[in-house]
Amino acid sequence: MAETICRTLRDGGLEGEHAPALTIKDSVASPFGLDVFAYVLTQLSNYILAGKSQSRGLVIVAFSRSPSFYVNLLKERGIDVNSSHKWVRILDCYTDPFGWKELLNVKEVSQETSTLSSFCNDVRDLEKLYSSIIVQGKGLIGQGKGHFSVAIDLVSEMLRHASISSVGKLLSNLRSHDQVSSIFWLLHSDLHEVRVTTVLEYLSSMVASLEPINRTTIGRKGDSGNLSLLEQNFRKGKFHVRFKRRNGRVRVMCEELHVELSGINFTSVSSEDGIINQRLLPKVQFNLQLSEKEQTERAKVVLPFEHQGNGKPIQIYDGRRSLSENKNEETLVSTAKLQTDEDTGKGEIIYFRDSDDEMPDSDEDPDDDLDI
Amino acid sequence: MNDNQSLNLLDRALGLEQQSRPWPLSGRVVLIEDRVETTASFVLHQLIKRSLPPNSSNVVVFVAFANPFSHYDRVLRKLGCNLVTQRDNNRFFFFDMLMLQCPDGDEGKSKVGLVSLYEKIHKTISSLPEDKKSYVTVMIDDISLMEVAANGASDYVLDFLHYCHALTSEFGCSLVALNHEDIYSNTETPTFILQIEYLADILIKAEPLATGLAADVHGQLTVLNKATSHGLGSSRNKVYNFHFKVKENSVEYFYPGSRG
């Protein structure tokens, strides 16, 4: 499923349509957003390098990590960085986002990433940011009609200094730019109002949200017993993805995410769930479930009140013999009948009706007239 | 008394036992959160001591909002570390910010307040010889008081912390900061403290015991050690929990149930 996301980003958008956009949102209880971001980034880079994707280049807008972090990340994942200036550009909104260094005239230490990255000294000016993203992208693909992808590593950081409407405008403009092939961004959902998160989800065609396996928060008094749950939350999480199709259909999928030293990997959740369900059943001495053989045998048992289909008419006792069978009720209750019954050894309830005044048994409550 | 060689549970939780690297916290951000019932300043004291081992050239840049130099000098002397000597040897830089008052409505537009504090820190680190730069620890003893100095402009404080975070990737130094968790407990979305938690690689929480007060246990520490993907830690995302007892000259750490 994480694969599906990457493939959708790889394939890009159709001519005259919005580019596919992905929101990755996490929270402090399951803080693997950056890992997922790095995963998507690596996959997309691989596709771009192999020439399989619609986009020819990638612009990383770095808010929460330094450009050298991304260069190291690509190196670690075995991507050739030497040729990287041909297909990746980093817009550095991390080193000096508010122009303090410029104000103080602090000299920037030369970095190996300087060929790849360019500075943004005022992240509050979103229009300038938008135009520099486009300039970077166009710089990658040259004058032709090619496409490029955009990765924004933390929209939350943007939202700290700009209103949701201006951030939404920036993202929407990027999506509808005809040279942008795909776009994805990271969001810490618990830093914002629900409204803000929803707006960003509307802007995206895919939403990948990370949720903790166990709902627990650290620091609440007296939950030290939940330590193992907490540790579990720091090793894996639930990974929900919502795809919005062009025709309006929404598909939700769920996977489990495991965090390992080398990165993250995804497993389908169904098998895991089965194991958990089995484990959740209490241990009892008798069987709570039937085997297949037991189930077929149970189906064969004939219940006593069931019509047994042996040719005889079905008789259901209604409290008296039916009139069609016996013309005279007085003679019916004869001693002869009683005797034959005794011979066969069958039990029978003998009942003489005292008079016709007595009404036959009915559903009526006999104590109906009592005022209880 | 703790001697330098034996590492306690907190040191292990922080990954200080890794001998392969001269300063295991390089490039990492440590956030300490405490509560009014259990102050975690002893963690800060221990980290000062650990950051200044005798046979190394590690440097501490200490930004004080809560207590003056003489306070820390007295505490560290009891732990066996002389801050005056370290200061004279240019290994301990103390910035007294107790009287810092940022002008209203400024928030990073001019060279005063937190911007000038950042300038001081940056100058101090860049004036160090090249080989020492990555063994610097920047410590902030109280973020909430920094917020007070900034007239409650929490975004301004976050901007400052962002620049401090940038120092860790620029020079490879480490950042240690203390904050009080319960100050933010009333607000519906404690955004400010969450923002700082997102910055942190290691989160240390000091809490009182869930079961109430005890004579020989003063509280518990929960350490969340998040190794980022560029970290060289041997294990990712470990959670540690242990009890502590603050003594006159040292702090004892032990697992729950292993004492008394």
XYZ file of C-alpha atoms in Angstrom:
632
model
C 0.000 0.000 0.000
C 2.884 2.330 0.777
C 4.007 1.130 -2.642
C 0.721 2.297 -4.153
C 1.317 5.784 -2.796
C 4.761 5.946 -4.317
C 3.503 4.643 -7.651
C 0.741 7.246 -7.736
C 3.294 9.976 -7.067
C 5.550 8.483 -9.712
C 2.856 8.426 -12.376
C 1.986 12.062 -11.775
C -1.084 13.837 -13.029
C -2.780 13.925 -16.405
C -2.557 16.909 -18.690
C -4.768 19.696 -17.423
C -5.451 18.093 -14.068
C -4.152 18.727 -10.575
C -1.032 16.870 -9.600
C -1.531 14.055 -7.089
C -0.808 15.290 -3.598
C -0.026 13.346 -0.445
C -0.408 14.502 3.145
C 1.595 12.525 5.692
C 0.315 13.312 9.152
C 1.562 12.076 12.472
C 1.230 12.994 16.116
C 3.478 12.950 19.139
C 2.090 9.555 20.132
C 3.295 8.033 16.881
C 6.045 10.333 15.625
C 7.220 8.477 12.529
C 6.102 11.081 10.029
C 9.638 11.942 9.052
C 10.467 8.263 8.548
C 7.517 7.842 6.203
C 8.494 11.072 4.475
C 12.038 9.772 4.027
C 10.658 6.475 2.694
C 8.477 8.171 0.085
C 11.345 10.503 -0.806
C 13.729 7.612 -1.369
C 11.250 5.650 -3.467
C 10.465 8.637 -5.613
C 14.166 9.427 -6.047
C 14.761 5.873 -7.202
C 11.970 6.177 -9.759
C 13.310 9.515 -10.988
C 16.846 8.156 -11.300
C 15.614 5.126 -13.184
C 13.666 7.380 -15.520
C 10.411 5.618 -14.703
C 8.543 8.584 -13.366
C 6.749 11.432 -15.016
C 8.887 13.945 -13.166
C 12.505 14.549 -14.079
C 13.535 16.214 -10.846
C 12.727 16.779 -7.203
C 12.628 19.966 -5.167
C 12.897 19.403 -1.415
C 11.682 22.291 0.715
C 13.561 21.679 3.978
C 11.966 23.216 7.061
C 12.729 20.788 9.848
C 16.001 19.200 8.773
C 19.156 20.591 7.262
C 20.067 19.989 3.608
C 22.989 17.838 4.734
C 20.494 15.542 6.480
C 18.808 14.849 3.141
C 22.091 14.369 1.312
C 23.170 11.862 3.967
C 19.788 10.165 3.817
C 20.053 9.623 0.070
C 23.617 8.391 0.482
C 22.602 5.944 3.199
C 19.827 4.548 1.028
C 22.312 3.846 -1.720
C 21.364 6.616 -4.107
C 24.055 8.137 -6.223
C 24.595 11.638 -4.886
C 27.341 12.636 -7.294
C 24.918 13.196 -10.096
C 22.348 14.612 -7.727
C 22.682 18.198 -8.887
C 21.000 17.078 -12.087
C 17.807 15.938 -10.447
C 17.514 17.232 -6.890
C 17.460 20.722 -5.425
C 17.008 21.629 -1.795
C 15.385 24.895 -0.815
C 16.919 25.544 2.598
C 14.301 26.997 4.923
C 16.054 25.426 7.894
C 19.348 27.222 8.355
C 18.094 30.776 8.441
C 14.303 30.854 8.197
C 13.764 34.272 9.777
C 16.810 36.124 8.562
C 18.539 36.254 11.958
C 21.843 35.188 10.510
C 21.597 37.786 7.819
C 20.737 40.390 10.433
C 23.697 39.396 12.580
C 25.956 39.010 9.588
C 26.911 35.521 10.716
C 29.123 33.889 8.161
C 27.750 30.634 6.839
C 29.986 27.635 7.134
C 30.620 26.206 3.701
C 28.851 22.930 3.229
C 29.161 20.160 0.740
C 25.510 20.640 0.003
C 25.947 24.221 -1.164
C 25.774 23.197 -4.809
C 22.399 21.607 -4.215
C 20.759 24.028 -1.880
C 19.727 27.626 -1.949
C 18.673 29.722 1.020
C 15.365 31.162 1.920
C 15.778 33.950 4.447
C 12.182 34.761 5.125
C 9.725 31.911 5.278
C 6.933 34.295 6.230
C 6.757 35.556 2.672
C 4.927 32.682 1.035
C 4.674 34.287 -2.381
C 8.425 34.561 -2.540
C 8.683 30.980 -1.322
C 6.325 29.842 -4.070
C 8.312 31.569 -6.777
C 11.601 30.189 -5.473
C 10.204 26.641 -5.498
C 9.138 27.120 -9.124
C 12.518 28.669 -10.015
C 14.322 25.708 -8.456
C 12.148 23.241 -10.299
C 12.565 24.974 -13.629
C 16.305 25.110 -13.008
C 16.307 21.333 -12.783
C 14.374 20.492 -15.896
C 15.653 23.310 -18.103
C 13.553 25.072 -20.653
C 11.673 22.022 -21.875
C 8.199 20.840 -21.076
C 9.327 18.430 -18.356
C 7.847 17.915 -14.930
C 9.224 17.984 -11.397
C 8.020 16.872 -7.966
C 7.908 18.908 -4.777
C 8.482 17.594 -1.232
C 7.787 19.855 1.741
C 9.122 18.357 4.936
C 7.022 20.236 7.446
C 3.917 22.247 6.690
C 3.410 22.766 10.440
C 6.442 25.022 10.452
C 4.897 27.132 7.687
C 1.627 27.349 9.570
C 3.392 28.816 12.577
C 4.001 32.032 10.684
C 1.305 32.134 8.063
C -2.441 31.708 8.015
C -4.009 28.511 6.768
C -5.540 30.354 3.839
C -2.162 31.534 2.541
C -0.555 28.120 3.083
C -3.508 26.510 1.349
C -3.105 28.934 -1.526
C 0.587 28.066 -1.876
C -0.081 24.326 -1.911
C -2.993 24.662 -4.258
C -0.967 26.827 -6.646
C 1.804 24.254 -6.630
C -0.662 21.464 -7.367
C -2.177 23.244 -10.280
C 1.109 24.371 -11.815
C 1.383 22.452 -15.069
C 5.003 21.486 -14.556
C 4.493 20.001 -11.111
C 4.093 16.254 -11.449
C 3.378 15.376 -7.839
C 3.678 16.912 -4.413
C 3.832 15.564 -0.871
C 4.180 17.125 2.542
C 4.453 16.270 6.201
C 2.202 17.585 8.943
C 2.182 17.196 12.732
C -1.563 17.007 13.172
C -1.678 17.574 16.929
C -0.129 21.009 16.600
C -3.107 22.368 14.744
C -6.823 22.688 15.022
C -8.863 19.988 13.342
C -10.041 22.604 10.859
C -6.505 23.229 9.635
C -5.750 19.544 9.204
C -8.989 19.062 7.313
C -8.227 21.910 4.925
C -4.904 20.299 4.054
C -6.566 16.927 3.613
C -9.020 18.458 1.161
C -6.071 19.741 -0.825
C -4.570 16.294 -1.171
C -5.625 13.263 -3.133
C -4.012 10.871 -0.637
C -3.788 11.106 3.127
C -1.432 8.834 5.015
C -2.016 9.069 8.739
C 0.035 7.460 11.460
C -1.698 6.327 14.578
C -0.376 4.620 17.675
C -1.109 0.939 18.192
C -2.230 1.591 21.734
C -3.958 4.730 22.822
C -1.808 5.954 25.661
C -0.052 9.158 26.467
C 3.075 9.435 28.459
C 3.317 11.709 31.370
C -0.191 11.216 32.616
C 0.029 10.419 36.266
C 0.007 6.786 37.149
C 0.443 5.226 33.768
C 3.844 3.783 34.405
C 2.152 0.412 34.098
C 1.588 1.252 30.460
C 5.287 1.437 29.832
C 5.312 -1.629 27.636
C 2.434 -0.214 25.602
C 4.373 2.987 25.250
C 7.426 1.130 24.076
C 5.288 -0.725 21.552
C 4.048 2.604 20.239
C 7.620 3.648 19.679
C 8.403 0.613 17.578
C 5.360 0.319 15.418
C 2.267 2.156 14.423
C -0.882 1.921 12.364
C -0.617 3.312 8.896
C -3.923 4.386 7.352
C -4.108 5.621 3.823
C -7.104 7.283 2.220
C -7.117 7.472 -1.552
C -9.468 9.804 -3.328
C -10.197 8.699 -6.866
C -11.053 11.031 -9.683
C -14.666 9.807 -9.755
C -15.083 10.628 -6.082
C -14.633 7.165 -4.699
C -12.721 7.010 -1.450
C -10.757 3.938 -0.493
C -9.245 3.436 2.934
C -6.488 0.956 3.562
C -4.580 0.032 6.648
C -1.134 -1.371 7.240
C 1.205 -1.763 10.120
C 4.462 0.097 10.244
C 7.587 -1.214 11.949
C 10.490 0.966 12.867
C 13.921 -0.523 12.487
C 17.445 0.731 12.590
C 17.737 0.954 8.845
C 14.366 2.594 8.333
C 10.779 1.487 8.297
C 8.875 -1.321 6.681
C 5.227 -2.111 6.212
C 3.293 -5.295 6.836
C -0.299 -6.025 6.018
C -2.431 -5.827 9.074
C -4.836 -8.734 8.521
C -2.483 -11.535 9.531
C -1.384 -9.669 12.614
C -4.979 -9.054 13.612
C -5.800 -12.742 13.453
C -2.996 -13.587 15.813
C -4.049 -10.892 18.207
C -7.673 -12.061 18.128
C -6.687 -15.599 18.938
C -4.572 -14.409 21.772
C -7.371 -12.255 23.102
C -9.726 -15.218 23.653
C -9.678 -16.195 27.310
C -8.167 -19.542 28.194
C -11.009 -21.869 29.261
C -11.235 -25.597 29.824
C -13.966 -26.208 27.285
C -14.070 -25.393 23.625
C -15.724 -22.171 22.648
C -15.557 -23.003 18.979
C -16.587 -26.083 17.009
C -14.436 -27.972 14.618
C -15.727 -28.563 11.094
C -16.675 -32.145 11.849
C -18.582 -31.085 14.916
C -20.420 -28.481 12.914
C -21.638 -30.971 10.258
C -22.718 -33.380 12.962
C -24.626 -30.703 14.710
C -26.423 -29.883 11.481
C -27.662 -33.483 11.236
C -29.415 -33.566 14.588
C -33.215 -33.533 14.219
C -34.877 -31.285 16.670
C -37.925 -32.855 18.462
C -40.478 -30.299 17.361
C -39.367 -30.328 13.785
C -41.645 -31.804 11.092
C -40.007 -35.088 10.333
C -41.481 -35.615 6.925
C -42.567 -39.262 7.346
C -45.868 -38.860 5.503
C -48.204 -38.361 8.457
C -50.131 -35.156 8.858
C -48.651 -32.798 11.355
C -50.538 -32.670 14.580
C -50.102 -29.900 16.974
C -52.011 -30.292 20.204
C -54.213 -27.311 20.832
C -55.815 -28.354 24.103
C -58.655 -30.387 22.641
C -59.229 -32.797 19.845
C -60.178 -31.151 16.681
C -63.866 -31.286 15.840
C -63.434 -32.752 12.402
C -61.991 -35.887 13.848
C -64.618 -36.508 16.511
C -68.269 -35.785 16.010
C -69.312 -36.442 19.552
C -67.117 -35.279 22.313
C -68.950 -37.152 25.086
C -68.415 -40.538 23.538
C -64.969 -39.758 22.419
C -63.506 -39.944 25.855
C -64.372 -43.576 26.084
C -62.982 -46.147 28.354
C -62.158 -48.342 25.376
C -59.638 -45.905 24.104
C -58.191 -45.617 27.526
C -57.682 -49.320 27.688
C -55.920 -49.614 24.356
C -53.567 -46.954 25.500
C -52.773 -48.886 28.613
C -51.966 -51.931 26.496
C -49.405 -50.192 24.408
C -47.815 -48.805 27.530
C -47.861 -45.287 26.260
C -48.360 -42.409 28.623
C -51.387 -40.256 27.979
C -52.967 -37.397 29.734
C -56.627 -38.218 30.453
C -58.829 -35.237 30.555
C -62.550 -35.038 30.898
C -64.195 -31.899 30.057
C -66.718 -31.120 32.725
C -69.095 -29.227 30.584
C -69.345 -27.078 27.570
C -69.239 -24.047 29.838
C -65.612 -24.522 30.191
C -63.856 -22.782 27.420
C -61.083 -24.611 25.657
C -57.544 -23.622 26.576
C -56.472 -20.472 25.026
C -53.741 -17.960 25.187
C -55.796 -15.880 27.520
C -54.431 -15.177 30.909
C -56.579 -17.089 33.409
C -55.894 -14.497 36.064
C -57.002 -11.726 33.816
C -59.918 -10.768 36.025
C -57.877 -10.514 39.169
C -56.966 -7.085 40.248
C -53.380 -7.585 41.253
C 29.532 9.242 45.612
C 29.490 8.601 41.886
C 32.845 8.299 40.370
C 33.453 9.139 36.748
C 33.881 5.634 35.497
C 30.772 3.969 36.808
C 27.754 4.872 34.757
C 24.335 4.984 36.302
C 20.991 4.095 34.754
C 20.425 7.587 33.421
C 23.782 7.591 31.642
C 22.948 4.285 30.040
C 19.522 5.497 28.990
C 21.168 8.485 27.326
C 23.594 6.202 25.543
C 26.659 7.677 27.235
C 28.294 4.269 27.507
C 29.175 4.275 23.827
C 32.937 4.486 23.868
C 33.197 4.668 20.092
C 32.317 8.320 20.032
C 34.020 10.995 22.131
C 30.717 12.670 22.906
C 27.727 10.416 22.289
C 25.208 13.256 22.462
C 26.754 15.080 19.489
C 24.133 16.481 17.190
C 21.266 15.510 19.462
C 18.626 17.450 21.317
C 17.764 16.453 24.877
C 14.601 17.804 26.430
C 14.000 17.463 30.169
C 10.447 17.933 31.400
C 9.648 18.130 35.076
C 6.759 18.972 37.351
C 6.408 21.141 40.361
C 6.431 18.101 42.693
C 9.610 16.649 41.212
C 12.119 19.106 39.933
C 14.544 17.667 37.406
C 17.368 20.149 37.868
C 19.498 17.286 39.182
C 19.421 15.796 35.668
C 20.798 19.066 34.371
C 23.535 19.014 37.046
C 24.488 15.492 36.118
C 24.627 16.404 32.439
C 26.934 19.359 33.176
C 29.227 17.014 35.029
C 29.098 14.386 32.282
C 29.696 17.018 29.608
C 32.883 18.128 31.319
C 34.862 14.970 31.932
C 38.390 15.691 33.264
C 40.465 14.320 30.392
C 38.613 15.778 27.456
C 38.172 19.072 25.712
C 34.367 19.151 25.796
C 32.804 22.560 26.213
C 29.533 23.632 27.847
C 27.681 26.803 26.906
C 25.216 27.404 29.701
C 22.299 29.797 29.265
C 20.863 30.552 32.694
C 17.372 31.918 33.164
C 16.634 30.344 36.532
C 19.720 30.470 38.746
C 22.951 32.484 38.969
C 26.423 31.101 38.464
C 27.159 30.834 42.184
C 24.224 28.424 42.580
C 25.486 26.043 39.925
C 29.032 26.396 41.193
C 27.998 25.247 44.683
C 25.915 22.337 43.401
C 28.565 21.092 40.989
C 31.309 21.421 43.603
C 29.452 18.847 45.684
C 29.334 16.577 42.667
C 33.091 16.923 42.266
C 33.293 19.408 39.428
C 34.765 22.878 39.797
C 32.970 25.271 37.468
C 35.245 28.234 38.252
C 38.281 26.339 37.005
C 36.371 25.125 33.969
C 35.281 28.676 33.250
C 38.855 29.922 33.499
C 39.970 27.164 31.149
C 37.364 28.290 28.603
C 35.471 25.058 28.889
C 32.431 26.421 30.684
C 30.736 29.516 29.255
C 28.036 30.957 31.460
C 25.483 33.413 30.060
C 23.557 35.064 32.835
C 20.120 35.822 31.349
C 18.300 36.336 34.637
C 17.627 39.961 33.820
C 16.914 39.500 30.109
C 13.939 41.539 28.992
C 13.015 41.520 25.346
C 11.421 44.735 24.100
C 7.728 44.388 23.362
C 6.671 43.518 19.853
C 10.220 43.067 18.627
C 10.387 39.318 18.099
C 13.501 38.948 16.068
C 13.376 42.086 14.013
C 16.406 43.746 15.618
C 19.625 42.696 17.292
C 18.290 42.587 20.836
C 16.697 39.995 23.070
C 16.925 36.400 21.968
C 18.549 37.329 18.662
C 21.534 38.795 20.498
C 21.596 35.772 22.792
C 21.773 33.567 19.724
C 24.552 35.758 18.371
C 26.541 35.272 21.598
C 26.145 31.505 21.495
C 27.027 31.351 17.828
C 30.113 33.533 18.317
C 31.285 31.451 21.253
C 31.035 28.206 19.327
C 32.568 29.524 16.121
C 35.509 31.024 18.018
C 36.444 27.562 19.296
C 39.092 25.576 17.450
C 37.696 23.384 14.683
C 38.246 20.082 16.477
C 36.328 21.172 19.566
C 33.172 22.402 17.892
C 31.332 19.132 17.849
C 31.955 18.530 21.549
C 29.950 21.542 22.623
C 26.821 21.208 24.723
C 24.431 24.134 24.765
C 22.258 24.083 27.892
C 19.183 26.138 28.657
C 18.081 25.824 32.244
C 14.499 26.961 31.894
C 12.517 27.431 28.695
C 9.428 28.682 30.493
C 11.415 31.580 31.987
C 12.734 32.345 28.534
C 9.128 32.639 27.445
C 8.579 35.079 30.311
C 11.591 37.122 29.182
C 10.124 37.180 25.679
C 6.866 38.631 27.062
C 5.044 35.394 26.471
C 5.758 35.314 22.758
C 6.065 31.560 22.444
C 6.629 31.708 18.691
C 9.680 33.866 19.300
C 11.027 31.274 21.741
C 10.357 28.538 19.199
C 12.240 30.537 16.565
C 15.174 30.772 18.964
C 15.033 27.041 19.661
C 14.907 26.378 15.941
C 18.150 28.316 15.524
C 19.660 26.352 18.416
C 18.518 23.167 16.658
C 20.241 24.434 13.528
C 23.450 24.763 15.558
C 23.362 21.025 16.210
C 23.475 20.285 12.515
C 25.847 23.128 11.675
C 28.501 22.289 14.251
C 27.391 18.893 15.506
C 26.979 20.173 19.035
C 24.247 19.030 21.378
C 21.386 20.931 22.945
C 19.961 20.291 26.411
C 16.922 22.183 27.652
C 14.685 21.996 30.690
C 11.001 22.834 30.694
C 8.087 22.437 33.081
C 5.357 20.216 31.801
C 2.539 21.059 34.169
C 2.536 24.741 33.246
C 0.944 23.774 29.963
C -1.401 21.128 31.283
C -4.447 23.397 31.384
C -4.422 24.544 27.812
C -6.546 22.474 25.509
C -3.821 21.853 22.975
C -0.392 22.264 24.590
C 1.101 23.251 21.252
C 4.198 24.943 22.635
C 5.472 21.958 24.573
C 4.523 19.597 21.724
C 6.567 21.711 19.306
C 9.595 21.350 21.566
C 8.964 17.633 21.977
C 9.058 17.271 18.197
C 12.475 18.915 18.195
C 13.836 16.553 20.829
C 15.749 13.360 20.129
C 15.766 12.355 23.764
C 12.937 13.187 26.121
C 13.438 12.835 29.869
C 10.355 13.141 32.039
C 10.526 13.458 35.792
C 7.317 12.598 37.584
C 6.210 11.824 41.091
C 5.369 8.210 41.815
C 1.932 7.144 40.725
C 1.395 5.528 44.107
C 2.107 8.674 46.071
C 4.951 9.749 48.308
C 7.583 7.383 49.583
C 10.483 7.979 51.944
C 13.243 6.379 49.921
C 11.984 7.060 46.410
C 11.732 10.661 45.286
C 10.202 10.114 41.900
C 10.572 8.379 38.588
C 12.273 9.200 35.348
C 10.998 8.115 31.949
C 13.530 8.414 29.157
C 12.444 8.165 25.532
C 15.482 7.781 23.359
C 14.549 8.360 19.744
C 17.420 7.651 17.465
C 17.004 9.594 14.249
C 17.898 7.835 11.066
C 21.271 9.590 10.883
C 22.051 8.572 14.464
C 24.463 5.766 15.106
C 22.626 4.374 18.102
C 22.578 0.635 18.446
C 18.878 0.528 19.126
C 16.051 2.704 17.934
C 13.341 4.191 20.083
C 14.016 2.736 23.491
C 11.948 3.591 26.531
C 13.515 3.476 29.980
C 11.828 3.895 33.290
C 13.443 3.983 36.714
C 13.125 5.526 40.131
C 15.490 7.992 41.687
C 16.519 9.277 45.058
C 18.298 12.605 45.295
C 21.003 12.546 47.940
C 23.276 15.265 49.222
C 26.212 14.544 46.924
C 24.732 12.270 44.317
C 21.576 10.803 42.886
C 20.715 7.132 43.081
C 18.885 5.495 40.195
C 17.283 2.089 40.454
C 14.634 -0.012 38.807
C 11.198 -0.049 40.411
C 11.001 -2.625 43.139
C 14.722 -3.196 43.485
C 14.967 -1.181 46.717
C 13.397 -1.473 50.136
